[in-house]
mmCIF file of C-alpha atoms and ligand atoms in Angstrom:
data_model
loop_
_atom_site.group_PDB
_atom_site.id
_atom_site.type_symbol
_atom_site.label_atom_id
_atom_site.label_comp_id
_atom_site.label_asym_id
_atom_site.label_seq_id
_atom_site.Cartn_x
_atom_site.Cartn_y
_atom_site.Cartn_z
ATOM 1 C CA MET A 67 19.444 18.094 -25.153
ATOM 2 C CA PRO A 68 18.301 21.655 -26.073
ATOM 3 C CA THR A 69 14.578 22.050 -26.785
ATOM 4 C CA PRO A 70 13.874 23.749 -30.143
ATOM 5 C CA ASP A 71 12.347 27.236 -29.728
ATOM 6 C CA PHE A 72 9.051 26.422 -31.397
ATOM 7 C CA LEU A 73 8.622 23.474 -29.006
ATOM 8 C CA SER A 74 9.503 25.492 -25.904
ATOM 9 C CA ALA A 75 6.753 27.891 -26.838
ATOM 10 C CA LEU A 76 4.239 25.059 -27.042
ATOM 11 C CA LEU A 77 5.179 22.971 -24.022
ATOM 12 C CA ARG A 78 3.696 23.471 -20.574
ATOM 13 C CA PRO A 79 6.314 25.552 -18.709
ATOM 14 C CA GLU A 80 6.120 23.145 -15.731
ATOM 15 C CA LEU A 81 7.795 20.420 -17.824
ATOM 16 C CA ALA A 82 11.083 22.313 -17.503
ATOM 17 C CA GLU A 83 11.207 21.366 -13.804
ATOM 18 C CA LEU A 84 10.281 17.681 -14.317
ATOM 19 C CA HIS A 85 12.438 14.661 -15.175
ATOM 20 C CA ALA A 86 11.385 11.477 -16.913
ATOM 21 C CA TYR A 87 11.325 8.553 -14.495
ATOM 22 C CA THR A 88 14.382 6.427 -15.233
ATOM 23 C CA PRO A 89 15.144 3.448 -13.009
ATOM 24 C CA VAL A 90 18.867 2.872 -12.400
ATOM 25 C CA ALA A 91 20.211 0.825 -15.322
ATOM 26 C CA GLY A 92 22.805 -1.908 -15.083
ATOM 27 C CA HIS A 93 23.126 -5.385 -13.698
ATOM 28 C CA PHE A 94 22.697 -5.756 -9.947
ATOM 29 C CA PRO A 95 22.512 -9.294 -8.562
ATOM 30 C CA VAL A 96 20.357 -7.956 -5.695
ATOM 31 C CA ARG A 97 17.732 -5.329 -6.608
ATOM 32 C CA LEU A 98 16.013 -3.946 -3.543
ATOM 33 C CA ASP A 99 15.157 -0.559 -5.016
ATOM 34 C CA ALA A 100 11.640 -0.644 -6.473
ATOM 35 C CA ASN A 101 9.335 -2.105 -3.791
ATOM 36 C CA GLU A 102 8.492 -5.034 -6.017
ATOM 37 C CA SER A 103 7.886 -8.450 -4.514
ATOM 38 C CA PRO A 104 10.657 -11.014 -4.875
ATOM 39 C CA PRO A 105 9.641 -14.172 -6.807
ATOM 40 C CA LEU A 106 7.509 -16.030 -4.272
ATOM 41 C CA LEU A 107 4.716 -17.433 -6.448
ATOM 42 C CA SER A 108 4.667 -21.223 -6.800
ATOM 43 C CA ALA A 109 5.427 -22.846 -10.158
ATOM 44 C CA GLU A 110 1.772 -23.958 -10.339
ATOM 45 C CA ALA A 111 0.522 -20.415 -9.776
ATOM 46 C CA ARG A 112 2.889 -19.040 -12.420
ATOM 47 C CA ALA A 113 1.790 -21.661 -14.954
ATOM 48 C CA ALA A 114 -1.882 -21.024 -14.224
ATOM 49 C CA LEU A 115 -1.351 -17.249 -14.571
ATOM 50 C CA ALA A 116 0.350 -17.763 -17.922
ATOM 51 C CA ARG A 117 -2.558 -19.917 -19.162
ATOM 52 C CA ALA A 118 -5.113 -17.405 -17.871
ATOM 53 C CA ALA A 119 -3.373 -14.464 -19.549
ATOM 54 C CA VAL A 120 -3.670 -15.709 -23.138
ATOM 55 C CA PRO A 121 -6.345 -13.863 -25.168
ATOM 56 C CA GLU A 122 -9.044 -15.945 -26.852
ATOM 57 C CA ASP A 123 -8.601 -13.815 -29.975
ATOM 58 C CA TRP A 124 -5.375 -11.827 -30.479
ATOM 59 C CA GLY A 125 -7.138 -9.660 -33.061
ATOM 60 C CA ARG A 126 -9.739 -8.162 -30.725
ATOM 61 C CA TYR A 127 -9.536 -5.172 -28.404
ATOM 62 C CA PRO A 128 -9.781 -5.862 -24.677
ATOM 63 C CA ASP A 129 -13.048 -5.424 -22.761
ATOM 64 C CA ALA A 130 -13.417 -1.631 -22.625
ATOM 65 C CA ARG A 131 -15.590 -1.814 -19.506
ATOM 66 C CA LEU A 132 -13.242 -4.167 -17.610
ATOM 67 C CA VAL A 133 -16.319 -6.053 -16.402
ATOM 68 C CA GLU A 134 -14.733 -9.243 -15.049
ATOM 69 C CA LEU A 135 -11.734 -7.481 -13.580
ATOM 70 C CA ARG A 136 -13.875 -4.904 -11.773
ATOM 71 C CA GLU A 137 -16.116 -7.690 -10.456
ATOM 72 C CA ALA A 138 -13.081 -9.546 -9.108
ATOM 73 C CA ILE A 139 -11.662 -6.372 -7.509
ATOM 74 C CA ALA A 140 -15.055 -5.499 -6.022
ATOM 75 C CA ALA A 141 -15.418 -9.001 -4.558
ATOM 76 C CA ARG A 142 -11.951 -8.761 -3.003
ATOM 77 C CA CYS A 143 -12.632 -5.323 -1.521
ATOM 78 C CA GLY A 144 -16.242 -5.967 -0.452
ATOM 79 C CA VAL A 145 -17.684 -3.215 -2.648
ATOM 80 C CA GLU A 146 -19.766 -3.032 -5.844
ATOM 81 C CA PRO A 147 -18.165 -3.073 -9.342
ATOM 82 C CA ASP A 148 -19.491 0.422 -10.103
ATOM 83 C CA GLU A 149 -17.464 1.706 -7.145
ATOM 84 C CA VAL A 150 -14.231 0.537 -8.843
ATOM 85 C CA LEU A 151 -12.114 2.275 -11.504
ATOM 86 C CA ALA A 152 -9.188 0.184 -12.781
ATOM 87 C CA GLY A 153 -6.099 1.537 -14.500
ATOM 88 C CA VAL A 154 -2.619 0.760 -15.784
ATOM 89 C CA GLY A 155 -1.244 0.664 -12.287
ATOM 90 C CA SER A 156 -2.374 3.156 -9.678
ATOM 91 C CA ASP A 157 -0.111 5.569 -11.585
ATOM 92 C CA GLU A 158 -2.702 5.771 -14.332
ATOM 93 C CA VAL A 159 -5.510 6.191 -11.826
ATOM 94 C CA ILE A 160 -3.630 9.168 -10.354
ATOM 95 C CA SER A 161 -3.320 10.676 -13.864
ATOM 96 C CA ILE A 162 -7.011 10.125 -14.548
ATOM 97 C CA LEU A 163 -7.932 11.746 -11.235
ATOM 98 C CA LEU A 164 -5.832 14.809 -11.878
ATOM 99 C CA THR A 165 -7.038 15.221 -15.454
ATOM 100 C CA ALA A 166 -10.617 15.162 -14.213
ATOM 101 C CA LEU A 167 -9.969 17.380 -11.179
ATOM 102 C CA SER A 168 -7.456 19.891 -12.550
ATOM 103 C CA ARG A 169 -9.704 22.894 -12.141
ATOM 104 C CA PRO A 170 -9.320 25.449 -9.327
ATOM 105 C CA ARG A 171 -11.722 24.841 -6.476
ATOM 106 C CA PRO A 172 -14.273 27.655 -5.936
ATOM 107 C CA GLY A 173 -12.444 30.466 -4.159
ATOM 108 C CA ALA A 174 -8.953 29.192 -5.124
ATOM 109 C CA ASP A 175 -6.748 31.153 -7.513
ATOM 110 C CA ALA A 176 -5.076 27.995 -8.910
ATOM 111 C CA ALA A 177 -5.836 24.305 -9.178
ATOM 112 C CA SER A 178 -3.750 22.514 -6.589
ATOM 113 C CA ILE A 179 -3.079 19.354 -4.655
ATOM 114 C CA VAL A 180 -1.882 18.950 -1.083
ATOM 115 C CA THR A 181 0.269 16.019 -0.048
ATOM 116 C CA THR A 182 3.018 15.162 2.435
ATOM 117 C CA SER A 183 6.788 15.152 2.165
ATOM 118 C CA PRO A 184 8.475 12.797 1.668
ATOM 119 C CA THR A 185 5.912 10.754 -0.216
ATOM 120 C CA PHE A 186 5.296 9.021 -3.534
ATOM 121 C CA VAL A 187 6.525 11.369 -6.288
ATOM 122 C CA MET A 188 3.765 10.724 -8.829
ATOM 123 C CA TYR A 189 1.210 12.907 -7.036
ATOM 124 C CA LYS A 190 3.373 15.974 -7.542
ATOM 125 C CA LEU A 191 4.632 14.938 -10.979
ATOM 126 C CA SER A 192 1.151 14.277 -12.343
ATOM 127 C CA ALA A 193 -0.154 17.495 -10.826
ATOM 128 C CA ARG A 194 2.686 19.641 -12.211
ATOM 129 C CA ALA A 195 2.354 18.078 -15.667
ATOM 130 C CA ARG A 196 -1.215 19.391 -15.669
ATOM 131 C CA GLY A 197 -0.181 22.840 -14.493
ATOM 132 C CA MET A 198 -1.511 22.268 -10.973
ATOM 133 C CA ARG A 199 0.233 23.598 -7.913
ATOM 134 C CA ALA A 200 1.595 20.973 -5.510
ATOM 135 C CA VAL A 201 1.782 21.902 -1.832
ATOM 136 C CA GLU A 202 3.870 19.483 0.238
ATOM 137 C CA VAL A 203 3.572 19.400 4.017
ATOM 138 C CA PRO A 204 6.534 17.772 5.783
ATOM 139 C CA LEU A 205 5.759 14.721 7.899
ATOM 140 C CA ASP A 206 6.487 15.159 11.593
ATOM 141 C CA ALA A 207 9.650 13.910 13.323
ATOM 142 C CA GLY A 208 8.094 10.423 13.686
ATOM 143 C CA TRP A 209 7.145 10.388 9.962
ATOM 144 C CA ASP A 210 3.444 10.728 10.832
ATOM 145 C CA LEU A 211 0.954 13.295 9.498
ATOM 146 C CA ASP A 212 1.452 16.881 10.723
ATOM 147 C CA VAL A 213 -2.231 17.669 11.175
ATOM 148 C CA ALA A 214 -1.775 21.369 11.957
ATOM 149 C CA GLY A 215 0.426 21.818 8.885
ATOM 150 C CA LEU A 216 -1.946 19.909 6.629
ATOM 151 C CA VAL A 217 -4.981 21.836 7.906
ATOM 152 C CA ARG A 218 -3.181 25.131 7.228
ATOM 153 C CA ALA A 219 -2.198 23.955 3.731
ATOM 154 C CA VAL A 220 -5.780 22.908 2.977
ATOM 155 C CA GLU A 221 -7.128 26.282 4.169
ATOM 156 C CA PHE A 222 -4.493 28.259 2.294
ATOM 157 C CA ALA A 223 -4.262 26.334 -0.999
ATOM 158 C CA ARG A 224 -7.914 25.173 -1.241
ATOM 159 C CA PRO A 225 -6.774 22.024 -3.067
ATOM 160 C CA SER A 226 -8.932 19.932 -5.362
ATOM 161 C CA VAL A 227 -7.234 16.731 -4.220
ATOM 162 C CA VAL A 228 -5.354 15.712 -1.051
ATOM 163 C CA PHE A 229 -3.117 12.648 -1.414
ATOM 164 C CA ILE A 230 -2.147 10.654 1.683
ATOM 165 C CA ALA A 231 -0.179 7.447 1.139
ATOM 166 C CA SER A 232 -0.751 5.132 4.105
ATOM 167 C CA PRO A 233 1.435 3.144 4.547
ATOM 168 C CA ASN A 234 3.583 5.905 3.102
ATOM 169 C CA ASN A 235 6.368 5.512 0.559
ATOM 170 C CA PRO A 236 9.270 5.921 1.368
ATOM 171 C CA THR A 237 8.780 5.997 5.170
ATOM 172 C CA GLY A 238 6.673 2.830 5.609
ATOM 173 C CA ALA A 239 4.401 4.361 8.248
ATOM 174 C CA LEU A 240 0.651 3.914 8.447
ATOM 175 C CA ALA A 241 -0.924 7.280 9.206
ATOM 176 C CA SER A 242 -2.409 7.459 12.718
ATOM 177 C CA ALA A 243 -6.139 6.886 12.316
ATOM 178 C CA ASP A 244 -7.138 9.968 14.331
ATOM 179 C CA ARG A 245 -4.762 12.221 12.380
ATOM 180 C CA LEU A 246 -6.061 10.944 9.060
ATOM 181 C CA GLU A 247 -9.636 11.570 10.225
ATOM 182 C CA ALA A 248 -8.680 15.117 11.219
ATOM 183 C CA VAL A 249 -7.194 15.817 7.765
ATOM 184 C CA ILE A 250 -10.279 14.371 6.060
ATOM 185 C CA ALA A 251 -12.535 16.569 8.225
ATOM 186 C CA ALA A 252 -10.487 19.667 7.368
ATOM 187 C CA ALA A 253 -10.570 18.842 3.648
ATOM 188 C CA SER A 254 -14.303 18.193 3.383
ATOM 189 C CA ASP A 255 -14.550 20.321 0.205
ATOM 190 C CA ALA A 256 -11.728 18.420 -1.534
ATOM 191 C CA LEU A 257 -11.334 14.822 -2.674
ATOM 192 C CA VAL A 258 -9.044 12.936 -0.272
ATOM 193 C CA ILE A 259 -7.199 10.004 -1.788
ATOM 194 C CA VAL A 260 -5.864 7.459 0.683
ATOM 195 C CA ASP A 261 -3.258 5.493 -1.260
ATOM 196 C CA GLU A 262 -3.090 1.939 0.074
ATOM 197 C CA ALA A 263 -0.476 0.576 -2.357
ATOM 198 C CA TYR A 264 1.251 -1.227 0.567
ATOM 199 C CA ILE A 265 -1.825 -2.234 2.548
ATOM 200 C CA ASP A 266 -1.234 -5.982 2.108
ATOM 201 C CA PHE A 267 1.721 -5.671 4.521
ATOM 202 C CA ALA A 268 -0.139 -3.662 7.161
ATOM 203 C CA PRO A 269 -2.159 -4.760 10.201
ATOM 204 C CA ARG A 270 -5.270 -2.726 9.305
ATOM 205 C CA ASP A 271 -6.757 -1.052 6.246
ATOM 206 C CA GLN A 272 -8.624 2.213 5.753
ATOM 207 C CA LEU A 273 -11.297 1.192 3.273
ATOM 208 C CA ALA A 274 -14.095 1.922 5.770
ATOM 209 C CA LEU A 275 -13.272 5.630 5.294
ATOM 210 C CA VAL A 276 -14.870 5.432 1.821
ATOM 211 C CA ARG A 277 -18.254 4.554 3.333
ATOM 212 C CA LYS A 278 -17.867 6.996 6.191
ATOM 213 C CA HIS A 279 -16.838 10.080 4.147
ATOM 214 C CA PRO A 280 -18.281 10.893 0.710
ATOM 215 C CA ASN A 281 -15.074 12.783 -0.192
ATOM 216 C CA VAL A 282 -12.666 9.854 0.370
ATOM 217 C CA ALA A 283 -11.474 7.304 -2.191
ATOM 218 C CA VAL A 284 -8.853 4.588 -1.771
ATOM 219 C CA LEU A 285 -6.148 3.475 -4.223
ATOM 220 C CA ARG A 286 -4.821 -0.083 -4.378
ATOM 221 C CA THR A 287 -2.550 -2.070 -6.682
ATOM 222 C CA LEU A 288 -1.365 -5.577 -7.522
ATOM 223 C CA SER A 289 2.174 -4.257 -8.084
ATOM 224 C CA LYS A 290 3.549 -4.769 -4.578
ATOM 225 C CA ILE A 291 2.301 -8.306 -4.036
ATOM 226 C CA GLY A 292 4.067 -10.083 -6.849
ATOM 227 C CA LEU A 293 2.230 -8.926 -9.987
ATOM 228 C CA ALA A 294 3.950 -5.667 -10.975
ATOM 229 C CA SER A 295 4.335 -6.967 -14.543
ATOM 230 C CA LEU A 296 0.564 -6.727 -15.062
ATOM 231 C CA ARG A 297 0.308 -3.005 -14.227
ATOM 232 C CA VAL A 298 -3.099 -3.251 -12.573
ATOM 233 C CA GLY A 299 -4.208 -0.736 -9.967
ATOM 234 C CA TRP A 300 -7.590 0.671 -8.978
ATOM 235 C CA LEU A 301 -9.599 3.227 -7.091
ATOM 236 C CA VAL A 302 -12.496 2.407 -4.786
ATOM 237 C CA GLY A 303 -14.820 5.346 -4.294
ATOM 238 C CA ASP A 304 -18.260 6.812 -4.619
ATOM 239 C CA ARG A 305 -20.001 5.572 -7.791
ATOM 240 C CA ALA A 306 -20.699 9.130 -8.956
ATOM 241 C CA LEU A 307 -16.939 9.877 -8.815
ATOM 242 C CA VAL A 308 -16.124 6.622 -10.597
ATOM 243 C CA ALA A 309 -18.636 7.432 -13.365
ATOM 244 C CA GLU A 310 -16.994 10.825 -13.984
ATOM 245 C CA LEU A 311 -13.439 9.463 -13.905
ATOM 246 C CA ASP A 312 -14.470 6.768 -16.345
ATOM 247 C CA LYS A 313 -15.045 9.476 -18.966
ATOM 248 C CA VAL A 314 -11.318 10.319 -18.801
ATOM 249 C CA ARG A 315 -10.040 6.707 -18.865
ATOM 250 C CA GLN A 316 -8.865 5.429 -22.251
ATOM 251 C CA PRO A 317 -11.446 2.838 -23.307
ATOM 252 C CA TYR A 318 -8.918 0.050 -23.873
ATOM 253 C CA ASN A 319 -6.505 1.009 -21.118
ATOM 254 C CA LEU A 320 -5.779 -2.466 -19.791
ATOM 255 C CA PRO A 321 -4.529 -5.112 -22.278
ATOM 256 C CA VAL A 322 -6.252 -8.498 -22.413
ATOM 257 C CA PRO A 323 -3.368 -10.399 -20.691
ATOM 258 C CA SER A 324 -3.394 -7.930 -17.783
ATOM 259 C CA GLN A 325 -7.159 -8.036 -17.375
ATOM 260 C CA ARG A 326 -7.304 -11.816 -17.571
ATOM 261 C CA ALA A 327 -4.312 -12.626 -15.376
ATOM 262 C CA ALA A 328 -5.320 -10.061 -12.763
ATOM 263 C CA THR A 329 -8.871 -11.412 -12.664
ATOM 264 C CA PHE A 330 -7.503 -14.924 -12.241
ATOM 265 C CA ALA A 331 -5.101 -13.853 -9.500
ATOM 266 C CA LEU A 332 -7.816 -12.035 -7.582
ATOM 267 C CA ARG A 333 -10.240 -14.942 -7.861
ATOM 268 C CA GLU A 334 -7.947 -17.935 -7.448
ATOM 269 C CA LEU A 335 -4.624 -16.933 -5.903
ATOM 270 C CA GLY A 336 -5.827 -15.028 -2.837
ATOM 271 C CA GLY A 337 -4.419 -17.557 -0.379
ATOM 272 C CA GLU A 338 -1.048 -17.733 -2.067
ATOM 273 C CA LEU A 339 -0.742 -13.940 -2.350
ATOM 274 C CA ARG A 340 -1.649 -13.530 1.317
ATOM 275 C CA ARG A 341 0.978 -16.094 2.347
ATOM 276 C CA ALA A 342 3.610 -14.280 0.269
ATOM 277 C CA ALA A 343 2.711 -10.943 1.874
ATOM 278 C CA ALA A 344 2.890 -12.533 5.335
ATOM 279 C CA PHE A 345 6.344 -13.920 4.517
ATOM 280 C CA ILE A 346 7.527 -10.452 3.423
ATOM 281 C CA ALA A 347 6.140 -8.873 6.624
ATOM 282 C CA GLU A 348 8.064 -11.489 8.682
ATOM 283 C CA GLU A 349 11.252 -11.003 6.680
ATOM 284 C CA ARG A 350 10.836 -7.234 7.103
ATOM 285 C CA GLU A 351 11.018 -7.636 10.876
ATOM 286 C CA ARG A 352 14.035 -9.962 10.636
ATOM 287 C CA LEU A 353 15.826 -7.532 8.325
ATOM 288 C CA ALA A 354 14.972 -4.639 10.637
ATOM 289 C CA ARG A 355 16.446 -6.485 13.618
ATOM 290 C CA GLY A 356 19.594 -7.222 11.630
ATOM 291 C CA LEU A 357 20.007 -3.580 10.617
ATOM 292 C CA ILE A 358 19.399 -2.373 14.180
ATOM 293 C CA GLU A 359 22.041 -4.832 15.421
ATOM 294 C CA LEU A 360 24.444 -3.123 13.000
ATOM 295 C CA GLY A 361 23.716 0.175 14.740
ATOM 296 C CA LEU A 362 21.480 1.627 12.013
ATOM 297 C CA SER A 363 18.160 3.260 12.824
ATOM 298 C CA VAL A 364 15.063 1.738 11.274
ATOM 299 C CA ALA A 365 11.608 3.339 11.312
ATOM 300 C CA PRO A 366 8.668 1.031 12.114
ATOM 301 C CA SER A 367 7.340 -0.160 8.740
ATOM 302 C CA HIS A 368 3.981 -1.496 7.630
ATOM 303 C CA ALA A 369 5.082 -1.836 4.011
ATOM 304 C CA ASN A 370 7.389 -4.160 2.033
ATOM 305 C CA PHE A 371 10.427 -1.928 2.591
ATOM 306 C CA LEU A 372 12.383 -0.310 5.403
ATOM 307 C CA TRP A 373 13.273 3.340 5.954
ATOM 308 C CA VAL A 374 16.795 3.160 7.235
ATOM 309 C CA GLY A 375 18.905 5.871 8.829
ATOM 310 C CA THR A 376 22.626 5.714 7.938
ATOM 311 C CA ARG A 377 25.596 7.132 9.807
ATOM 312 C CA ARG A 378 27.513 8.027 6.669
ATOM 313 C CA PRO A 379 25.761 10.184 4.037
ATOM 314 C CA ALA A 380 23.150 8.026 2.314
ATOM 315 C CA GLY A 381 24.544 8.798 -1.147
ATOM 316 C CA GLU A 382 27.888 7.266 -0.185
ATOM 317 C CA VAL A 383 26.268 4.150 1.279
ATOM 318 C CA PHE A 384 24.082 3.835 -1.820
ATOM 319 C CA GLU A 385 27.160 3.990 -4.103
ATOM 320 C CA ALA A 386 29.129 1.539 -1.973
ATOM 321 C CA LEU A 387 26.245 -0.960 -1.949
ATOM 322 C CA ALA A 388 25.742 -0.581 -5.705
ATOM 323 C CA ALA A 389 29.453 -1.258 -6.257
ATOM 324 C CA ARG A 390 28.933 -4.486 -4.281
ATOM 325 C CA GLY A 391 25.981 -5.495 -6.491
ATOM 326 C CA VAL A 392 23.148 -4.430 -4.161
ATOM 327 C CA LEU A 393 20.800 -1.737 -5.438
ATOM 328 C CA VAL A 394 18.670 0.193 -2.936
ATOM 329 C CA ARG A 395 16.978 3.592 -3.139
ATOM 330 C CA SER A 396 18.521 6.804 -1.886
ATOM 331 C CA PHE A 397 16.819 10.194 -1.588
ATOM 332 C CA HIS A 398 19.934 12.131 -0.668
ATOM 333 C CA GLY A 399 19.387 14.497 -3.587
ATOM 334 C CA ALA A 400 16.526 16.027 -1.592
ATOM 335 C CA GLY A 401 18.975 16.914 1.219
ATOM 336 C CA GLY A 402 17.850 17.801 4.751
ATOM 337 C CA ARG A 403 16.704 14.888 6.862
ATOM 338 C CA LEU A 404 16.666 12.624 3.797
ATOM 339 C CA ALA A 405 20.425 12.940 3.364
ATOM 340 C CA HIS A 406 20.980 10.066 5.789
ATOM 341 C CA ARG A 407 18.144 7.791 4.752
ATOM 342 C CA LEU A 408 17.846 4.790 2.444
ATOM 343 C CA ARG A 409 14.733 2.899 1.389
ATOM 344 C CA ILE A 410 15.402 -0.809 1.221
ATOM 345 C CA THR A 411 12.854 -3.201 -0.288
ATOM 346 C CA VAL A 412 12.473 -6.534 1.513
ATOM 347 C CA GLY A 413 13.686 -9.351 -0.738
ATOM 348 C CA LEU A 414 14.184 -13.068 -0.529
ATOM 349 C CA ARG A 415 15.890 -14.355 2.613
ATOM 350 C CA GLU A 416 19.225 -14.752 0.825
ATOM 351 C CA GLU A 417 18.973 -11.264 -0.713
ATOM 352 C CA ASN A 418 18.289 -9.727 2.685
ATOM 353 C CA ASP A 419 21.260 -11.641 4.141
ATOM 354 C CA ARG A 420 23.461 -10.343 1.344
ATOM 355 C CA LEU A 421 22.252 -6.786 2.018
ATOM 356 C CA LEU A 422 23.031 -7.180 5.738
ATOM 357 C CA ALA A 423 26.524 -8.509 4.983
ATOM 358 C CA GLU A 424 27.337 -5.710 2.540
ATOM 359 C CA ILE A 425 25.827 -2.820 4.483
ATOM 360 C CA ALA A 426 27.734 -3.912 7.593
ATOM 361 C CA ALA A 427 30.880 -3.008 5.691
ATOM 362 C CA CYS A 428 29.800 0.379 4.361
ATOM 363 C CA ALA A 429 27.037 2.105 6.335
HETATM 364 N N1 PMP B 181 1.291 4.531 -4.749
HETATM 365 C C1 PMP B 181 2.392 4.392 -4.008
HETATM 366 C C2 PMP B 181 2.414 4.907 -2.618
HETATM 367 C C3 PMP B 181 3.534 3.764 -4.561
HETATM 368 O O1 PMP B 181 4.649 3.657 -3.839
HETATM 369 C C4 PMP B 181 3.479 3.256 -5.885
HETATM 370 C C5 PMP B 181 4.627 2.535 -6.528
HETATM 371 N N2 PMP B 181 5.872 2.961 -6.295
HETATM 372 C C6 PMP B 181 2.304 3.443 -6.600
HETATM 373 C C7 PMP B 181 1.229 4.068 -6.002
HETATM 374 C C8 PMP B 181 2.192 3.029 -8.030
HETATM 375 O O2 PMP B 181 1.909 1.715 -8.157
HETATM 376 P P1 PMP B 181 1.445 1.058 -9.512
HETATM 377 O O3 PMP B 181 2.469 0.065 -9.850
HETATM 378 O O4 PMP B 181 0.104 0.464 -9.206
HETATM 379 O O5 PMP B 181 1.332 2.148 -10.558
#
């Protein structure tokens, strides 16, 4: 669709290189493409969530200060409520961060972020939409942080924000603790965001970094553990940072049903959510063994998905699976070492079995 001239002159030029996020449409009996959780919540939990979500008064705005939700998040994370900023998914928190921090750092000629490649696309997208430069440093051959490359990028670009997803999407790897520490040390004049969207599936978390380093904040979300419909994510960080970011947040960002259901889930469903995450982590290992038996390569994962190497070009395997009703995620458009890689979300046992049966025929 051509953009009218008057509009082109008004739009940020960076929008020309961006695309709206559009999930693959169509009916797929098995959807293993979006890193959501399969339906594992009990009927009782679902009924209680539905009851909890209903507003007392449909005519009133939600709590602008998110008091109960931030208390519940703080209790879960072992921090204080004023160290928590909650948003419409961690996506919104990323937007808020970049709106607040979109100015060039002293000594830098442009506002920029540094992140890894491949990683979660929203860091770059949100940065570019604000006219910031995005410097991507390729992960090493084992999909871990390339410390030397990241240190060079930090020195050269002087970024305002460094984003490290750990476990990373789409590779599933937790960053090595010593490498992450080295990047944080090198970026002591920037804000380092450690994105823990997948931490519920990992053997250790990195929240202690927030106490240890004043320039580190952690992102988390309810989206991967069975509550993506609520769109609730948050940042844990220094209270001075949270207070500044809160000036950018829309006052009524989270609707009443999301605030109430998320608060209920955090307070009352902890055990059930932990059991569901443990089931996914177990299924992940079973699925990995099945894929390896088929001769595919599978990177060690600490997330709710697998990073799978294919013999045939990944785009062809993706199409063949889709034609058989199984949707996964392919990054072949990026080329290079991603041209033979698929990201496969762990599903229910029967979905994973179906994936194994179909991929055996086409990978
Ligand atoms: N961070 C990472 C690393 C992700 O993979 C995702 C979801 N794909 C998000 C953040 C966004 O999650 P949310 O649903 O909380 O916006």
